[in-house]
């Protein structure tokens, strides 16, 4: 059996907007009306862990009440014909909820908590459920440190960047959905894509469009409908 072609998708805030979720775009902005410096930096965590804990409790409650949109579902359905890797800057779990099976989270996962001493130690990571998504401020992880959100705060290393880069290197088609390509290191992934690989950008108001990228100036769901139809018709070279 011939190997399936590999589609790699980089998704940002615009992917989840149709599901009703807001995501921060840069370190100078607001996230749900909170200064990002207070709720998404190590300094903010050190200064007021109770505020940060309660902020993410609030976000989880919002996330639990949301559903994947058609764009999420269309990406998951591509797995019937292709190998699909999703690289997402979003911290929600809507790709997984839609059925995508290979998802790389660059900025962490909202429904997980971890040790504040060693964020990446899997022994102290815990997946919260819809019925139990609140963390009482002051709760300790298994190593005795405060339990913190499993979120990559601004200024922290992005541990999954290597895996994302390897995926981009092996892409037969690279799709970008709903990201301004302003946030690094994620925005640099397009540089990993092999020359000649088709690259599509789905965004109603695209910015910083790299050379050689084909634009679909639509929202996530409408844009994915168009791209899925192009794939079905065999209009994308090599796919």
mmCIF file of C-alpha atoms in Angstrom, residues 6 8-11 84-90 95-96 101-109 158-168 189:
data_model
loop_
_atom_site.group_PDB
_atom_site.id
_atom_site.type_symbol
_atom_site.label_atom_id
_atom_site.label_comp_id
_atom_site.label_asym_id
_atom_site.label_seq_id
_atom_site.Cartn_x
_atom_site.Cartn_y
_atom_site.Cartn_z
ATOM 1 C CA UNK A 6 1.473 14.035 4.868
ATOM 2 C CA UNK A 8 0.743 19.439 8.255
ATOM 3 C CA UNK A 9 -1.506 22.187 9.608
ATOM 4 C CA UNK A 10 -0.483 25.147 11.770
ATOM 5 C CA UNK A 11 -3.489 26.626 13.579
ATOM 6 C CA UNK A 84 -2.438 14.634 9.153
ATOM 7 C CA UNK A 85 -0.412 16.395 11.837
ATOM 8 C CA UNK A 86 -1.934 19.413 13.567
ATOM 9 C CA UNK A 87 0.483 21.906 15.124
ATOM 10 C CA UNK A 88 -1.587 24.294 17.201
ATOM 11 C CA UNK A 89 -0.813 27.483 19.077
ATOM 12 C CA UNK A 90 -4.175 27.174 20.819
ATOM 13 C CA UNK A 95 -8.896 19.476 17.555
ATOM 14 C CA UNK A 96 -8.940 16.335 19.681
ATOM 15 C CA UNK A 101 -5.373 12.014 16.423
ATOM 16 C CA UNK A 102 -1.956 13.657 15.921
ATOM 17 C CA UNK A 103 -1.952 17.065 17.623
ATOM 18 C CA UNK A 104 1.181 18.934 18.746
ATOM 19 C CA UNK A 105 0.390 21.673 21.269
ATOM 20 C CA UNK A 106 3.032 24.401 21.127
ATOM 21 C CA UNK A 107 1.684 26.572 23.944
ATOM 22 C CA UNK A 108 0.420 23.936 26.355
ATOM 23 C CA UNK A 109 -2.967 22.440 27.134
ATOM 24 C CA UNK A 158 8.554 25.814 23.748
ATOM 25 C CA UNK A 159 9.432 22.138 24.266
ATOM 26 C CA UNK A 160 7.318 20.825 21.371
ATOM 27 C CA UNK A 161 8.969 23.101 18.818
ATOM 28 C CA UNK A 162 11.398 20.376 17.718
ATOM 29 C CA UNK A 163 8.584 17.909 16.989
ATOM 30 C CA UNK A 164 6.699 20.650 15.131
ATOM 31 C CA UNK A 165 9.766 21.434 13.027
ATOM 32 C CA UNK A 166 10.249 17.774 12.134
ATOM 33 C CA UNK A 167 6.619 17.558 11.069
ATOM 34 C CA UNK A 168 6.944 20.665 8.880
ATOM 35 C CA UNK A 189 7.705 26.875 11.063
#
